[in-house]
Tab-separated table of C-alpha atoms in Angstrom:
chain	number	residue	atom	x	y	z
A	1	MET	CA	4.454	4.385	22.619
A	2	ASP	CA	2.244	4.922	19.536
A	3	ILE	CA	2.839	3.249	16.159
A	4	GLU	CA	4.498	6.285	14.522
A	5	GLU	CA	6.947	6.570	17.435
A	6	LYS	CA	7.813	2.858	17.128
A	7	ILE	CA	8.392	3.293	13.377
A	8	ARG	CA	10.601	6.343	13.989
A	9	LYS	CA	12.798	4.427	16.465
A	10	ILE	CA	13.200	1.465	14.088
A	11	GLU	CA	14.059	3.835	11.209
A	12	GLU	CA	16.746	5.411	13.409
A	13	GLU	CA	18.213	1.954	14.112
A	14	ILE	CA	18.285	1.170	10.360
A	15	THR	CA	20.071	4.482	9.671
A	16	LYS	CA	22.715	3.684	12.315
A	17	THR	CA	23.291	0.131	11.050
A	18	PRO	CA	25.902	-0.114	8.260
A	19	TYR	CA	24.527	-2.142	5.360
A	20	ASN	CA	26.613	-5.162	4.386
A	21	LYS	CA	26.194	-8.895	3.880
A	22	ALA	CA	26.492	-9.597	7.617
A	23	THR	CA	23.803	-7.070	8.626
A	24	SER	CA	21.364	-7.509	5.693
A	25	HIS	CA	19.181	-10.059	7.508
A	26	HIS	CA	18.940	-7.747	10.558
A	27	ILE	CA	17.992	-4.760	8.372
A	28	GLY	CA	15.482	-6.967	6.556
A	29	LYS	CA	13.899	-7.900	9.866
A	30	LEU	CA	13.702	-4.240	10.942
A	31	LYS	CA	12.130	-3.179	7.627
A	32	ALA	CA	9.601	-6.013	7.945
A	33	LYS	CA	8.685	-4.706	11.419
A	34	ILE	CA	8.070	-1.222	9.965
A	35	SER	CA	5.928	-2.698	7.189
A	36	ARG	CA	3.821	-4.657	9.708
A	37	LEU	CA	3.374	-1.563	11.890
A	38	ARG	CA	2.278	0.532	8.890
A	39	GLU	CA	-0.144	-2.198	7.834
A	40	GLU	CA	-1.573	-2.195	11.359
A	41	SER	CA	-1.771	1.618	11.326
A	42	LEU	CA	-3.690	1.564	8.023
A	43	LYS	CA	-6.183	-0.954	9.415
A	44	ARG	CA	-6.721	1.155	12.548
A	45	SER	CA	-7.085	4.315	10.482
A	46	SER	CA	-9.682	2.794	8.133
A	47	SER	CA	-11.734	1.405	11.023
A	48	SER	CA	-11.569	4.613	13.094
A	49	THR	CA	-12.701	6.811	10.176
A	50	LYS	CA	-15.544	4.544	9.101
A	51	GLY	CA	-18.709	6.530	8.590
A	52	ARG	CA	-16.943	9.901	8.525
A	53	GLY	CA	-14.189	11.695	6.667
A	54	PHE	CA	-13.499	11.287	2.980
A	55	THR	CA	-15.248	8.574	1.010
A	56	LEU	CA	-14.888	7.595	-2.617
A	57	LYS	CA	-17.863	6.052	-4.369
A	58	LYS	CA	-16.527	4.608	-7.612
A	59	SER	CA	-18.575	4.805	-10.778
A	60	GLY	CA	-17.982	5.033	-14.507
A	61	ASP	CA	-15.263	3.182	-16.413
A	62	SER	CA	-12.266	4.275	-14.295
A	63	THR	CA	-11.342	6.472	-11.351
A	64	VAL	CA	-8.569	9.096	-11.287
A	65	VAL	CA	-7.416	11.070	-8.225
A	66	LEU	CA	-5.619	14.441	-8.411
A	67	VAL	CA	-2.924	14.657	-5.713
A	68	GLY	CA	-0.786	17.681	-4.856
A	69	PHE	CA	0.101	20.378	-2.355
A	70	PRO	CA	-2.426	23.196	-1.773
A	71	SER	CA	-2.814	25.812	-4.526
A	72	VAL	CA	-1.118	23.884	-7.347
A	73	GLY	CA	-4.200	24.220	-9.571
A	74	LYS	CA	-5.945	20.870	-9.088
A	75	SER	CA	-9.381	22.527	-8.943
A	76	THR	CA	-8.704	24.397	-12.191
A	77	ILE	CA	-7.612	21.151	-13.863
A	78	LEU	CA	-10.758	19.389	-12.640
A	79	ASN	CA	-12.971	22.154	-14.041
A	80	GLN	CA	-11.139	22.123	-17.367
A	81	ILE	CA	-11.365	18.383	-18.019
A	82	THR	CA	-14.732	17.521	-16.402
A	83	ASN	CA	-18.253	18.782	-15.806
A	84	ALA	CA	-17.446	19.623	-12.159
A	85	GLN	CA	-17.450	23.088	-10.637
A	86	SER	CA	-14.730	22.968	-7.999
A	87	LYS	CA	-14.150	26.144	-6.006
A	88	ILE	CA	-11.021	28.000	-7.135
A	89	GLY	CA	-9.042	30.438	-5.009
A	90	ALA	CA	-5.535	31.874	-4.952
A	91	TYR	CA	-5.025	30.786	-1.358
A	92	GLU	CA	-4.277	27.523	0.385
A	93	PHE	CA	-6.816	24.829	1.318
A	94	THR	CA	-9.564	26.046	-1.018
A	95	THR	CA	-10.752	22.466	-1.494
A	96	LEU	CA	-11.881	21.128	1.879
A	97	ASP	CA	-13.775	18.139	0.539
A	98	VAL	CA	-13.379	15.530	-2.174
A	99	ILE	CA	-14.838	17.080	-5.348
A	100	PRO	CA	-15.932	14.614	-8.060
A	101	GLY	CA	-16.254	15.243	-11.781
A	102	VAL	CA	-16.712	13.110	-14.894
A	103	MET	CA	-14.414	13.331	-17.893
A	104	GLU	CA	-16.085	12.057	-21.058
A	105	TYR	CA	-13.443	10.963	-23.528
A	106	ARG	CA	-13.550	8.583	-26.501
A	107	GLY	CA	-16.809	7.103	-25.218
A	108	ALA	CA	-15.447	6.519	-21.706
A	109	GLN	CA	-16.902	7.973	-18.525
A	110	ILE	CA	-13.846	8.631	-16.342
A	111	GLN	CA	-14.428	9.732	-12.766
A	112	ILE	CA	-11.955	12.409	-11.580
A	113	PHE	CA	-11.570	13.312	-7.891
A	114	ASP	CA	-9.979	16.522	-6.652
A	115	ILE	CA	-8.858	15.801	-3.090
A	116	PRO	CA	-7.730	18.411	-0.525
A	117	GLY	CA	-4.119	19.548	-0.840
A	118	ILE	CA	-1.774	17.382	1.189
A	119	ILE	CA	1.087	18.588	3.365
A	120	ALA	CA	4.391	17.070	4.494
A	121	GLY	CA	3.667	14.391	7.112
A	122	ALA	CA	0.220	13.650	5.629
A	123	SER	CA	0.773	9.890	5.776
A	124	LYS	CA	1.377	10.229	9.528
A	125	GLY	CA	-2.001	11.936	9.964
A	126	LYS	CA	-1.087	15.638	9.702
A	127	GLY	CA	-3.877	17.790	8.286
A	128	ARG	CA	-6.188	14.764	8.036
A	129	GLY	CA	-3.600	13.561	5.538
A	130	ARG	CA	-4.143	9.853	6.100
A	131	GLU	CA	-7.852	10.159	5.307
A	132	ILE	CA	-7.081	12.270	2.232
A	133	LEU	CA	-4.423	9.890	0.903
A	134	SER	CA	-6.631	6.853	1.525
A	135	VAL	CA	-8.841	8.137	-1.321
A	136	ALA	CA	-5.867	7.759	-3.682
A	137	ARG	CA	-5.453	4.107	-2.628
A	138	ASN	CA	-8.690	3.266	-4.453
A	139	ALA	CA	-7.794	5.032	-7.720
A	140	ASP	CA	-7.042	3.424	-11.084
A	141	LEU	CA	-4.639	6.305	-11.808
A	142	ILE	CA	-3.023	8.999	-9.656
A	143	VAL	CA	-2.293	12.362	-11.265
A	144	MET	CA	0.384	14.145	-9.227
A	145	VAL	CA	0.139	17.902	-9.826
A	146	LEU	CA	3.160	20.135	-9.113
A	147	ASP	CA	3.532	23.904	-9.225
A	148	VAL	CA	6.132	24.801	-11.848
A	149	PHE	CA	8.197	26.669	-9.206
A	150	ASN	CA	8.008	23.883	-6.590
A	151	PRO	CA	9.129	20.739	-8.423
A	152	HIS	CA	10.865	19.488	-5.240
A	153	HIS	CA	7.399	18.670	-3.866
A	154	GLN	CA	7.495	15.600	-6.098
A	155	GLU	CA	9.840	13.760	-3.704
A	156	LEU	CA	7.756	14.734	-0.658
A	157	ILE	CA	4.484	13.537	-2.211
A	158	TRP	CA	6.145	10.356	-3.490
A	159	ASP	CA	7.328	9.530	0.072
A	160	GLU	CA	3.841	10.193	1.462
A	161	LEU	CA	2.337	7.793	-1.083
A	162	LEU	CA	4.909	5.110	-0.229
A	163	ASN	CA	4.194	5.504	3.483
A	164	ILE	CA	0.451	5.015	2.951
A	165	GLY	CA	1.090	1.727	1.109
A	166	ILE	CA	0.919	2.977	-2.502
A	167	ARG	CA	3.599	1.889	-4.967
A	168	PRO	CA	3.340	4.337	-7.906
A	169	ASN	CA	4.290	3.000	-11.340
A	170	GLN	CA	5.351	-0.372	-9.954
A	171	THR	CA	4.021	-3.856	-10.619
A	172	ALA	CA	3.502	-6.432	-7.877
A	173	PRO	CA	6.633	-8.503	-7.079
A	174	ASP	CA	6.785	-11.789	-9.000
A	175	ILE	CA	6.847	-13.863	-5.840
A	176	SER	CA	4.631	-16.704	-4.648
A	177	VAL	CA	4.391	-17.576	-0.943
A	178	LYS	CA	2.143	-20.577	-0.248
A	179	ARG	CA	1.820	-21.109	3.477
A	180	ARG	CA	1.697	-24.631	4.919
A	181	LYS	CA	1.047	-25.940	8.405
A	182	ILE	CA	4.258	-27.977	8.663
A	183	GLY	CA	7.464	-28.686	6.778
A	184	GLY	CA	9.456	-25.480	7.200
A	185	VAL	CA	10.322	-22.978	4.496
A	186	LYS	CA	11.204	-24.341	1.048
A	187	LEU	CA	12.801	-21.656	-1.089
A	188	ALA	CA	13.219	-21.724	-4.865
A	189	SER	CA	14.144	-18.985	-7.359
A	190	THR	CA	14.210	-18.906	-11.143
A	191	VAL	CA	16.816	-16.104	-11.232
A	192	PRO	CA	20.050	-15.428	-9.282
A	193	LEU	CA	19.347	-13.325	-6.157
A	194	THR	CA	21.934	-10.538	-5.849
A	195	TYR	CA	20.199	-8.365	-3.208
A	196	MET	CA	19.184	-10.972	-0.641
A	197	ASP	CA	20.428	-14.255	0.756
A	198	GLU	CA	18.419	-17.124	2.247
A	199	LYS	CA	19.100	-15.982	5.830
A	200	THR	CA	17.564	-12.544	5.110
A	201	ILE	CA	14.531	-14.120	3.439
A	202	ARG	CA	13.938	-16.404	6.432
A	203	SER	CA	14.342	-13.470	8.882
A	204	ILE	CA	11.651	-11.487	7.050
A	205	LEU	CA	9.314	-14.492	6.835
A	206	ASN	CA	9.746	-15.116	10.578
A	207	GLU	CA	8.813	-11.500	11.306
A	208	TYR	CA	5.556	-12.111	9.408
A	209	GLY	CA	4.937	-15.332	11.339
A	210	VAL	CA	5.619	-17.515	8.285
A	211	HIS	CA	7.497	-20.628	9.466
A	212	SER	CA	6.298	-23.151	6.875
A	213	ALA	CA	5.764	-22.210	3.245
A	214	ASP	CA	6.731	-22.866	-0.360
A	215	VAL	CA	8.428	-19.687	-1.598
A	216	LEU	CA	9.019	-19.187	-5.335
A	217	ILE	CA	10.877	-16.025	-6.450
A	218	ARG	CA	10.881	-15.100	-10.153
A	219	GLU	CA	12.726	-11.743	-10.024
A	220	ASP	CA	16.008	-10.465	-8.570
A	221	VAL	CA	14.116	-9.058	-5.607
A	222	THR	CA	15.265	-6.394	-3.133
A	223	ILE	CA	14.469	-6.476	0.591
A	224	ASP	CA	11.762	-3.821	0.149
A	225	ARG	CA	10.112	-5.645	-2.758
A	226	PHE	CA	10.140	-8.962	-0.877
A	227	ILE	CA	8.499	-7.320	2.144
A	228	ASP	CA	5.885	-5.734	-0.140
A	229	SER	CA	4.969	-9.212	-1.426
A	230	LEU	CA	3.987	-10.194	2.142
A	231	ASP	CA	2.118	-6.966	2.962
A	232	ASN	CA	-1.591	-7.209	2.113
A	233	SER	CA	-2.059	-3.435	2.393
A	234	ILE	CA	0.198	-2.564	-0.571
A	235	VAL	CA	-1.506	-1.311	-3.765
A	236	TYR	CA	0.120	-0.780	-7.177
A	237	ILE	CA	-1.229	2.239	-9.061
A	238	PRO	CA	0.056	4.004	-12.199
A	239	LEU	CA	0.984	7.677	-11.715
A	240	LEU	CA	1.071	10.578	-14.179
A	241	LEU	CA	3.216	13.588	-13.266
A	242	VAL	CA	1.723	16.944	-14.319
A	243	ILE	CA	3.540	20.258	-13.896
A	244	ASN	CA	1.142	23.216	-13.925
A	245	LYS	CA	1.417	27.013	-14.424
A	246	ILE	CA	4.132	26.772	-17.072
A	247	ASP	CA	2.999	30.095	-18.559
A	248	LEU	CA	4.611	31.836	-15.550
A	249	ALA	CA	8.124	30.452	-16.179
A	250	ASP	CA	10.730	31.603	-18.692
A	251	GLU	CA	12.209	29.427	-21.429
A	252	ASP	CA	15.592	28.759	-19.764
A	253	TYR	CA	13.956	27.627	-16.530
A	254	MET	CA	11.565	25.347	-18.472
A	255	ASP	CA	14.471	23.760	-20.383
A	256	GLN	CA	16.204	22.901	-17.090
A	257	LEU	CA	12.977	21.540	-15.621
A	258	LYS	CA	12.239	19.337	-18.642
A	259	GLU	CA	15.724	17.865	-18.379
A	260	LYS	CA	15.043	16.829	-14.794
A	261	PHE	CA	11.412	15.725	-15.274
A	262	ASP	CA	11.412	14.374	-18.802
A	263	ASP	CA	8.412	12.086	-18.177
A	264	ALA	CA	6.096	14.900	-16.972
A	265	LEU	CA	3.258	16.574	-18.867
A	266	TYR	CA	3.579	20.381	-18.825
A	267	ILE	CA	0.366	22.421	-18.769
A	268	ALA	CA	-1.166	25.797	-17.917
A	269	ALA	CA	-4.650	24.775	-16.755
A	270	ASP	CA	-6.118	28.272	-16.284
A	271	LYS	CA	-5.109	29.146	-19.863
A	272	GLY	CA	-6.383	25.831	-21.251
A	273	LEU	CA	-2.861	25.058	-22.505
A	274	MET	CA	-2.226	21.308	-23.092
A	275	VAL	CA	-5.585	20.382	-21.531
A	276	GLU	CA	-6.605	18.181	-24.479
A	277	GLU	CA	-3.211	16.456	-24.304
A	278	LEU	CA	-3.818	15.847	-20.582
A	279	LYS	CA	-7.163	14.164	-21.337
A	280	ALA	CA	-5.522	11.928	-23.941
A	281	GLU	CA	-2.674	11.026	-21.573
A	282	ILE	CA	-5.088	10.122	-18.746
A	283	TYR	CA	-7.057	7.891	-21.121
A	284	ASP	CA	-3.881	6.188	-22.396
A	285	ARG	CA	-2.461	5.630	-18.904
A	286	LEU	CA	-5.726	3.940	-17.861
A	287	LYS	CA	-5.203	1.457	-20.734
A	288	LEU	CA	-8.816	1.640	-21.858
A	289	ILE	CA	-10.102	0.322	-25.182
A	290	ARG	CA	-13.446	0.617	-27.029
A	291	ILE	CA	-15.454	-2.420	-28.099
A	292	TYR	CA	-18.476	-1.936	-30.384
A	293	LEU	CA	-21.246	-4.493	-29.967
A	294	LYS	CA	-23.140	-5.990	-32.891
A	295	PRO	CA	-26.431	-7.672	-31.922
A	296	GLN	CA	-27.510	-10.571	-34.131
A	297	GLY	CA	-29.177	-9.372	-37.353
A	298	GLN	CA	-28.473	-5.713	-36.592
A	299	LYS	CA	-25.814	-3.119	-37.355
A	300	ALA	CA	-23.054	-2.526	-34.834
A	301	ASP	CA	-23.656	0.287	-32.352
A	302	MET	CA	-20.820	2.665	-33.289
A	303	GLU	CA	-22.122	5.480	-31.076
A	304	GLU	CA	-21.741	4.001	-27.577
A	305	PRO	CA	-18.793	1.627	-27.183
A	306	LEU	CA	-18.310	-0.726	-24.265
A	307	ILE	CA	-15.197	0.413	-22.390
A	308	VAL	CA	-12.860	-2.301	-21.108
A	309	ARG	CA	-9.206	-2.564	-20.091
A	310	ARG	CA	-6.481	-3.391	-22.583
A	311	GLY	CA	-5.950	-7.160	-22.573
A	312	ALA	CA	-9.661	-7.905	-22.085
A	313	THR	CA	-10.979	-11.106	-23.670
A	314	VAL	CA	-14.356	-12.073	-25.119
A	315	GLU	CA	-15.006	-13.758	-21.763
A	316	ASP	CA	-14.440	-10.459	-19.905
A	317	VAL	CA	-16.926	-8.671	-22.170
A	318	ALA	CA	-19.514	-11.460	-21.886
A	319	ARG	CA	-19.243	-11.369	-18.100
A	320	LYS	CA	-19.604	-7.584	-18.055
A	321	LEU	CA	-22.715	-7.669	-20.262
A	322	HIS	CA	-24.677	-10.380	-18.411
A	323	ARG	CA	-23.921	-13.719	-16.783
A	324	ASP	CA	-26.253	-15.442	-19.287
A	325	PHE	CA	-23.930	-14.447	-22.135
A	326	LEU	CA	-21.199	-16.469	-20.447
A	327	LYS	CA	-23.452	-19.315	-19.330
A	328	ASN	CA	-24.990	-19.843	-22.802
A	329	PHE	CA	-21.966	-18.858	-24.902
A	330	ARG	CA	-21.523	-20.690	-28.239
A	331	HIS	CA	-18.952	-18.573	-30.043
A	332	ALA	CA	-18.261	-14.980	-31.041
A	333	LYS	CA	-17.447	-13.134	-34.259
A	334	VAL	CA	-15.008	-10.225	-34.398
A	335	TRP	CA	-14.287	-7.513	-36.955
A	336	GLY	CA	-11.163	-5.451	-36.322
A	337	SER	CA	-7.410	-5.477	-35.739
A	338	SER	CA	-7.421	-8.442	-33.342
A	339	VAL	CA	-8.458	-10.923	-36.051
A	340	LYS	CA	-6.973	-12.067	-39.366
A	341	PHE	CA	-10.150	-11.532	-41.394
A	342	PRO	CA	-13.503	-9.738	-40.844
A	343	GLY	CA	-16.137	-11.735	-38.956
A	344	GLN	CA	-13.636	-14.322	-37.713
A	345	LYS	CA	-15.109	-16.890	-35.341
A	346	VAL	CA	-13.379	-16.819	-31.927
A	347	GLY	CA	-13.719	-18.325	-28.462
A	348	LEU	CA	-13.888	-16.893	-24.952
A	349	ASP	CA	-10.111	-16.591	-24.615
A	350	HIS	CA	-9.708	-14.304	-27.652
A	351	GLU	CA	-8.001	-11.008	-26.705
A	352	LEU	CA	-9.739	-7.935	-28.084
A	353	GLN	CA	-8.193	-4.693	-29.350
A	354	ASP	CA	-9.331	-1.076	-29.537
A	355	LYS	CA	-12.278	-0.445	-31.903
A	356	ASP	CA	-13.044	-4.154	-32.431
A	357	VAL	CA	-16.635	-4.976	-33.349
A	358	LEU	CA	-17.954	-7.968	-31.399
A	359	ARG	CA	-20.945	-10.194	-31.863
A	360	ILE	CA	-21.625	-12.827	-29.196
A	361	ILE	CA	-23.710	-15.838	-30.277
A	362	ILE	CA	-25.452	-17.762	-27.507
A	363	LYS	CA	-27.234	-21.117	-27.331
A	364	LYS	CA	-30.972	-20.937	-27.925
């Protein structure tokens, strides 16, 4: 029996089992088994496709992957926002390879990948789907593209992403599991747990071979979230929903659609409609900021900023520039919104903000 068949049988058992307090630990154990099997499947898939299939070589300041069913307009979007020339056709499976492009925006070099259109069952290997979706696992942002007349594809793609170990628009569970050799499981939580009891937690830990550990839970965690905290294959990636070809739909239909998908960005890529807004939204979702560097005795370079993530500190910038900047660091001076006055002296732990000017002073 292959892994997918085992998963299917366990899913059937979960469906047949009524969920209540008495059965929650059993369901937790079954879900943990599925998670372990999927983790194993991912490892096998990555090792079996090594040296062939789709590869993603990351470069630039961030990486974005366009995901969607065939013929939703991903190639057109790529061509509109980057320097790429992806083949465009009004038929399915035009893109048979991963097509890269670079979007230059506010000083950032953002790598955009157009991957082949996925199909239902992609995460189980249909249409080379597992290889295709594995590219998205390495992205800093996923842009899910839907055809305006097929919005129901959103649920299908979402399920495929979940099955391949991607958790769109989620953060990692606030759970710490420190394994020990002896002593059993010691459980502590800082919040009341309304979804799980101690028996369920122990059942899941046992399924993962964890018999001695200090477990600290800082959120009212569900069974699925607790399992995710134990699964090393899970990745947490922000997702932007884009609905394309809106020029083909009438006003009443669009009003209904916007009510259902109020967080989506609506565009018509082949007409260039809302393309600039798409660029801005991608940049914002990546949480990038610009830092302008001021060498000692010189003017700040306001032409080519250093691009870092929001929340970056002086230490992060120093490390990115050169290890000697960190090794020989004395102090830094900052001009901008992150300080109280221009040229304020700061240390390595100072958090920078967009458009700050930074001068790092090192020991001579």
